[in-house]
Amino acid sequence: MYENLFKSPLHRVFVYGTLKRGEPNHGLIKDAANGYAKFLGVGRTTVSYPLVIATKYNIPFLLKKSDVGNLVLGEIYDVDSKMLKKLDELEEHPTFYERTEEEVLLIPESMFKSGKTFEEAGELTKTWIYFLPRYRSSLLDSPMYASYSNNGNHGLKYCENAEDSSNLNDVL
Ligand code: PCA
């Protein structure tokens, strides 16, 4: 195991959507056959972005437009190159989502649960985030969330098998 970690550098990723624990694509990160992943804690962006749910498949997107929307909550993982490749395949990076490196605040889950704020206890760290870089401007009229949950009271249930960008003309 450690030997493999030497060979494969780790990549830090902030996930805000279906890849989070309890969300529909989390199984991908949990599956050791896809590579290595270690949960580090709860993350929050340092810049506001629009987190919207769009398309007929109810897919969550972080739109690449800073200072609009909310400081967005997510989960931070260190993953190996094999796992990063799997995530890139799911998100169709760089043709659909595009990951870019951003500074986010990281807080251990125990502290988050005990009510510590990111201002008090957050540490800055650089992570990859999957953004939608090009989108219809009408998406900016959608409700914007601070945190995604497939079971949220928005009622917009994610449709599995959705992430085939060839038929997602309603966002692009
Ligand atoms: N999966 C990625 C991007 C949006 C999504 O559903 C994530 O959870 O961060």
mmCIF file of C-alpha atoms and ligand atoms in Angstrom:
data_model
loop_
_atom_site.group_PDB
_atom_site.id
_atom_site.type_symbol
_atom_site.label_atom_id
_atom_site.label_comp_id
_atom_site.label_asym_id
_atom_site.label_seq_id
_atom_site.Cartn_x
_atom_site.Cartn_y
_atom_site.Cartn_z
ATOM 1 C CA MET A 1 0.000 0.000 0.000
ATOM 2 C CA TYR A 2 2.606 2.559 1.085
ATOM 3 C CA GLU A 3 4.753 1.469 -1.792
ATOM 4 C CA ASN A 4 1.943 2.309 -4.176
ATOM 5 C CA LEU A 5 1.482 5.703 -2.588
ATOM 6 C CA PHE A 6 5.110 6.472 -3.318
ATOM 7 C CA LYS A 7 4.585 5.695 -6.958
ATOM 8 C CA SER A 8 1.368 7.640 -7.248
ATOM 9 C CA PRO A 9 1.215 11.225 -6.012
ATOM 10 C CA LEU A 10 -1.975 12.220 -4.230
ATOM 11 C CA HIS A 11 -4.390 14.775 -5.587
ATOM 12 C CA ARG A 12 -6.698 16.785 -3.344
ATOM 13 C CA VAL A 13 -10.295 17.034 -4.532
ATOM 14 C CA PHE A 14 -13.278 19.021 -3.239
ATOM 15 C CA VAL A 15 -16.590 17.346 -4.109
ATOM 16 C CA TYR A 16 -19.871 19.189 -3.722
ATOM 17 C CA GLY A 17 -22.413 17.050 -5.564
ATOM 18 C CA THR A 18 -23.251 13.436 -6.258
ATOM 19 C CA LEU A 19 -19.798 12.243 -5.175
ATOM 20 C CA LYS A 20 -20.359 13.159 -1.513
ATOM 21 C CA ARG A 21 -21.143 10.520 1.094
ATOM 22 C CA GLY A 22 -24.766 9.474 0.971
ATOM 23 C CA GLU A 23 -25.121 10.807 -2.583
ATOM 24 C CA PRO A 24 -25.730 8.766 -5.759
ATOM 25 C CA ASN A 25 -22.149 8.563 -7.114
ATOM 26 C CA HIS A 26 -20.298 8.127 -3.842
ATOM 27 C CA GLY A 27 -19.884 4.407 -4.527
ATOM 28 C CA LEU A 28 -17.240 5.329 -7.098
ATOM 29 C CA ILE A 29 -14.960 6.911 -4.480
ATOM 30 C CA LYS A 30 -15.648 4.138 -1.965
ATOM 31 C CA ASP A 31 -14.720 1.350 -4.378
ATOM 32 C CA ALA A 32 -11.066 0.419 -3.769
ATOM 33 C CA ALA A 33 -10.979 -1.145 -7.243
ATOM 34 C CA ASN A 34 -11.080 2.430 -8.598
ATOM 35 C CA GLY A 35 -7.987 3.449 -6.629
ATOM 36 C CA TYR A 36 -7.180 5.066 -3.322
ATOM 37 C CA ALA A 37 -9.238 7.776 -1.603
ATOM 38 C CA LYS A 38 -9.013 9.206 1.888
ATOM 39 C CA PHE A 39 -11.683 11.475 3.375
ATOM 40 C CA LEU A 40 -10.023 14.491 5.012
ATOM 41 C CA GLY A 41 -12.954 16.519 6.268
ATOM 42 C CA VAL A 42 -15.564 19.078 5.382
ATOM 43 C CA GLY A 43 -14.718 21.825 2.923
ATOM 44 C CA ARG A 44 -16.109 25.214 2.005
ATOM 45 C CA THR A 45 -15.207 27.384 -0.936
ATOM 46 C CA THR A 46 -13.554 30.715 -0.151
ATOM 47 C CA VAL A 47 -15.364 32.346 -3.060
ATOM 48 C CA SER A 48 -19.108 32.289 -3.790
ATOM 49 C CA TYR A 49 -20.211 30.261 -6.821
ATOM 50 C CA PRO A 50 -23.645 29.324 -8.183
ATOM 51 C CA LEU A 51 -24.486 25.724 -7.197
ATOM 52 C CA VAL A 52 -27.507 24.816 -9.306
ATOM 53 C CA ILE A 53 -29.424 21.654 -10.179
ATOM 54 C CA ALA A 54 -30.177 21.449 -13.875
ATOM 55 C CA THR A 55 -31.147 19.372 -16.906
ATOM 56 C CA LYS A 56 -33.971 16.857 -16.982
ATOM 57 C CA TYR A 57 -31.622 14.556 -15.018
ATOM 58 C CA ASN A 58 -31.311 16.960 -12.067
ATOM 59 C CA ILE A 59 -27.523 17.133 -12.138
ATOM 60 C CA PRO A 60 -25.728 19.449 -9.681
ATOM 61 C CA PHE A 61 -23.342 21.952 -11.253
ATOM 62 C CA LEU A 62 -20.992 24.504 -9.826
ATOM 63 C CA LEU A 63 -20.961 27.245 -12.439
ATOM 64 C CA LYS A 64 -17.641 28.940 -13.074
ATOM 65 C CA LYS A 65 -18.773 32.417 -12.085
ATOM 66 C CA SER A 66 -17.181 33.792 -8.931
ATOM 67 C CA ASP A 67 -18.986 36.108 -6.503
ATOM 68 C CA VAL A 68 -22.426 34.816 -7.468
ATOM 69 C CA GLY A 69 -24.361 32.359 -5.320
ATOM 70 C CA ASN A 70 -22.992 31.007 -2.059
ATOM 71 C CA LEU A 71 -19.905 29.792 -0.265
ATOM 72 C CA VAL A 72 -20.444 26.125 -1.052
ATOM 73 C CA LEU A 73 -20.025 23.163 1.303
ATOM 74 C CA GLY A 74 -18.450 19.896 0.220
ATOM 75 C CA GLU A 75 -16.120 17.084 1.192
ATOM 76 C CA ILE A 76 -12.372 16.937 0.696
ATOM 77 C CA TYR A 77 -10.477 13.793 -0.315
ATOM 78 C CA ASP A 78 -6.936 12.877 -1.180
ATOM 79 C CA VAL A 79 -7.021 10.468 -4.115
ATOM 80 C CA ASP A 80 -4.380 8.696 -6.176
ATOM 81 C CA SER A 81 -3.954 9.132 -9.920
ATOM 82 C CA LYS A 82 -6.033 6.061 -10.689
ATOM 83 C CA MET A 83 -9.014 7.384 -8.721
ATOM 84 C CA LEU A 84 -8.614 10.871 -10.202
ATOM 85 C CA LYS A 85 -8.832 9.311 -13.648
ATOM 86 C CA LYS A 86 -12.086 7.570 -12.662
ATOM 87 C CA LEU A 87 -13.528 10.846 -11.390
ATOM 88 C CA ASP A 88 -12.451 12.582 -14.600
ATOM 89 C CA GLU A 89 -14.237 9.915 -16.623
ATOM 90 C CA LEU A 90 -17.477 10.321 -14.663
ATOM 91 C CA GLU A 91 -17.383 14.104 -14.918
ATOM 92 C CA GLU A 92 -16.109 14.030 -18.508
ATOM 93 C CA HIS A 93 -13.271 16.366 -17.677
ATOM 94 C CA PRO A 94 -12.287 18.448 -19.596
ATOM 95 C CA THR A 95 -15.020 18.358 -22.233
ATOM 96 C CA PHE A 96 -18.055 18.726 -19.922
ATOM 97 C CA TYR A 97 -17.121 19.579 -16.355
ATOM 98 C CA GLU A 98 -13.660 21.049 -16.107
ATOM 99 C CA ARG A 99 -11.629 20.754 -12.939
ATOM 100 C CA THR A 100 -9.555 23.683 -11.821
ATOM 101 C CA GLU A 101 -7.520 24.225 -8.669
ATOM 102 C CA GLU A 102 -9.007 26.499 -6.040
ATOM 103 C CA GLU A 103 -8.224 27.416 -2.437
ATOM 104 C CA VAL A 104 -10.872 26.058 -0.075
ATOM 105 C CA LEU A 105 -11.209 25.885 3.707
ATOM 106 C CA LEU A 106 -10.876 22.459 5.334
ATOM 107 C CA ILE A 107 -12.177 21.546 8.779
ATOM 108 C CA PRO A 108 -12.078 18.104 10.456
ATOM 109 C CA GLU A 109 -15.532 16.583 10.532
ATOM 110 C CA SER A 110 -15.557 16.329 14.347
ATOM 111 C CA MET A 111 -14.989 20.075 14.646
ATOM 112 C CA PHE A 112 -17.620 20.813 12.020
ATOM 113 C CA LYS A 113 -20.112 18.666 13.939
ATOM 114 C CA SER A 114 -19.319 20.350 17.224
ATOM 115 C CA GLY A 115 -20.223 23.665 15.655
ATOM 116 C CA LYS A 116 -16.815 25.215 14.973
ATOM 117 C CA THR A 117 -16.960 27.642 12.088
ATOM 118 C CA PHE A 118 -14.689 27.690 9.050
ATOM 119 C CA GLU A 119 -13.574 31.144 10.155
ATOM 120 C CA GLU A 120 -12.448 29.757 13.528
ATOM 121 C CA ALA A 121 -11.034 26.396 12.579
ATOM 122 C CA GLY A 122 -10.730 26.189 8.795
ATOM 123 C CA GLU A 123 -7.356 25.674 7.149
ATOM 124 C CA LEU A 124 -6.706 26.857 3.626
ATOM 125 C CA THR A 125 -5.827 24.136 1.164
ATOM 126 C CA LYS A 126 -5.656 23.848 -2.616
ATOM 127 C CA THR A 127 -8.071 21.357 -4.215
ATOM 128 C CA TRP A 128 -9.444 20.332 -7.573
ATOM 129 C CA ILE A 129 -13.106 21.265 -8.138
ATOM 130 C CA TYR A 130 -15.283 20.138 -11.059
ATOM 131 C CA PHE A 131 -16.924 23.241 -12.539
ATOM 132 C CA LEU A 132 -19.218 23.756 -15.491
ATOM 133 C CA PRO A 133 -17.169 26.344 -17.394
ATOM 134 C CA ARG A 134 -19.594 27.059 -20.259
ATOM 135 C CA TYR A 135 -23.351 27.169 -19.747
ATOM 136 C CA ARG A 136 -26.514 28.923 -20.791
ATOM 137 C CA SER A 137 -26.923 32.229 -19.008
ATOM 138 C CA SER A 138 -30.481 31.195 -18.064
ATOM 139 C CA LEU A 139 -28.914 28.793 -15.530
ATOM 140 C CA LEU A 140 -28.086 31.860 -13.462
ATOM 141 C CA ASP A 141 -31.833 32.285 -12.878
ATOM 142 C CA SER A 142 -32.017 28.869 -11.140
ATOM 143 C CA PRO A 143 -32.196 28.481 -7.365
ATOM 144 C CA MET A 144 -28.671 28.487 -5.918
ATOM 145 C CA TYR A 145 -27.750 26.236 -3.007
ATOM 146 C CA ALA A 146 -25.014 26.375 -0.366
ATOM 147 C CA SER A 147 -24.950 22.611 -0.065
ATOM 148 C CA TYR A 148 -26.179 19.818 -2.334
ATOM 149 C CA SER A 149 -28.323 16.912 -1.257
ATOM 150 C CA ASN A 150 -30.109 14.595 -3.640
ATOM 151 C CA ASN A 151 -32.801 14.257 -0.982
ATOM 152 C CA GLY A 152 -33.180 17.976 -0.401
ATOM 153 C CA ASN A 153 -36.604 19.556 -0.130
ATOM 154 C CA HIS A 154 -36.134 20.908 -3.681
ATOM 155 C CA GLY A 155 -37.440 17.441 -4.695
ATOM 156 C CA LEU A 156 -35.075 17.288 -7.684
ATOM 157 C CA LYS A 157 -33.954 13.662 -7.592
ATOM 158 C CA TYR A 158 -30.798 12.850 -9.537
ATOM 159 C CA CYS A 159 -31.351 10.516 -12.452
ATOM 160 C CA GLU A 160 -28.700 7.781 -12.653
ATOM 161 C CA ASN A 161 -26.994 7.256 -16.016
ATOM 162 C CA ALA A 162 -27.390 10.944 -16.534
ATOM 163 C CA GLU A 163 -23.827 11.973 -17.136
ATOM 164 C CA ASP A 164 -23.690 11.571 -20.858
ATOM 165 C CA SER A 165 -23.128 15.128 -21.943
ATOM 166 C CA SER A 166 -24.099 14.381 -25.551
ATOM 167 C CA ASN A 167 -27.767 14.810 -24.674
ATOM 168 C CA LEU A 168 -27.465 17.663 -22.237
ATOM 169 C CA ASN A 169 -28.240 20.433 -24.674
ATOM 170 C CA ASP A 170 -30.404 22.140 -22.088
ATOM 171 C CA VAL A 171 -27.393 23.415 -20.116
ATOM 172 C CA LEU A 172 -24.775 23.970 -22.770
HETATM 173 N N1 PCA B 1 -20.125 15.262 -9.058
HETATM 174 C C1 PCA B 1 -19.024 16.135 -8.797
HETATM 175 C C2 PCA B 1 -19.344 17.367 -9.556
HETATM 176 C C3 PCA B 1 -20.818 17.411 -9.563
HETATM 177 C C4 PCA B 1 -21.218 16.015 -9.291
HETATM 178 O O1 PCA B 1 -22.341 15.590 -9.239
HETATM 179 C C5 PCA B 1 -18.961 16.405 -7.322
HETATM 180 O O2 PCA B 1 -19.670 15.778 -6.525
HETATM 181 O O3 PCA B 1 -18.180 17.295 -6.931
#
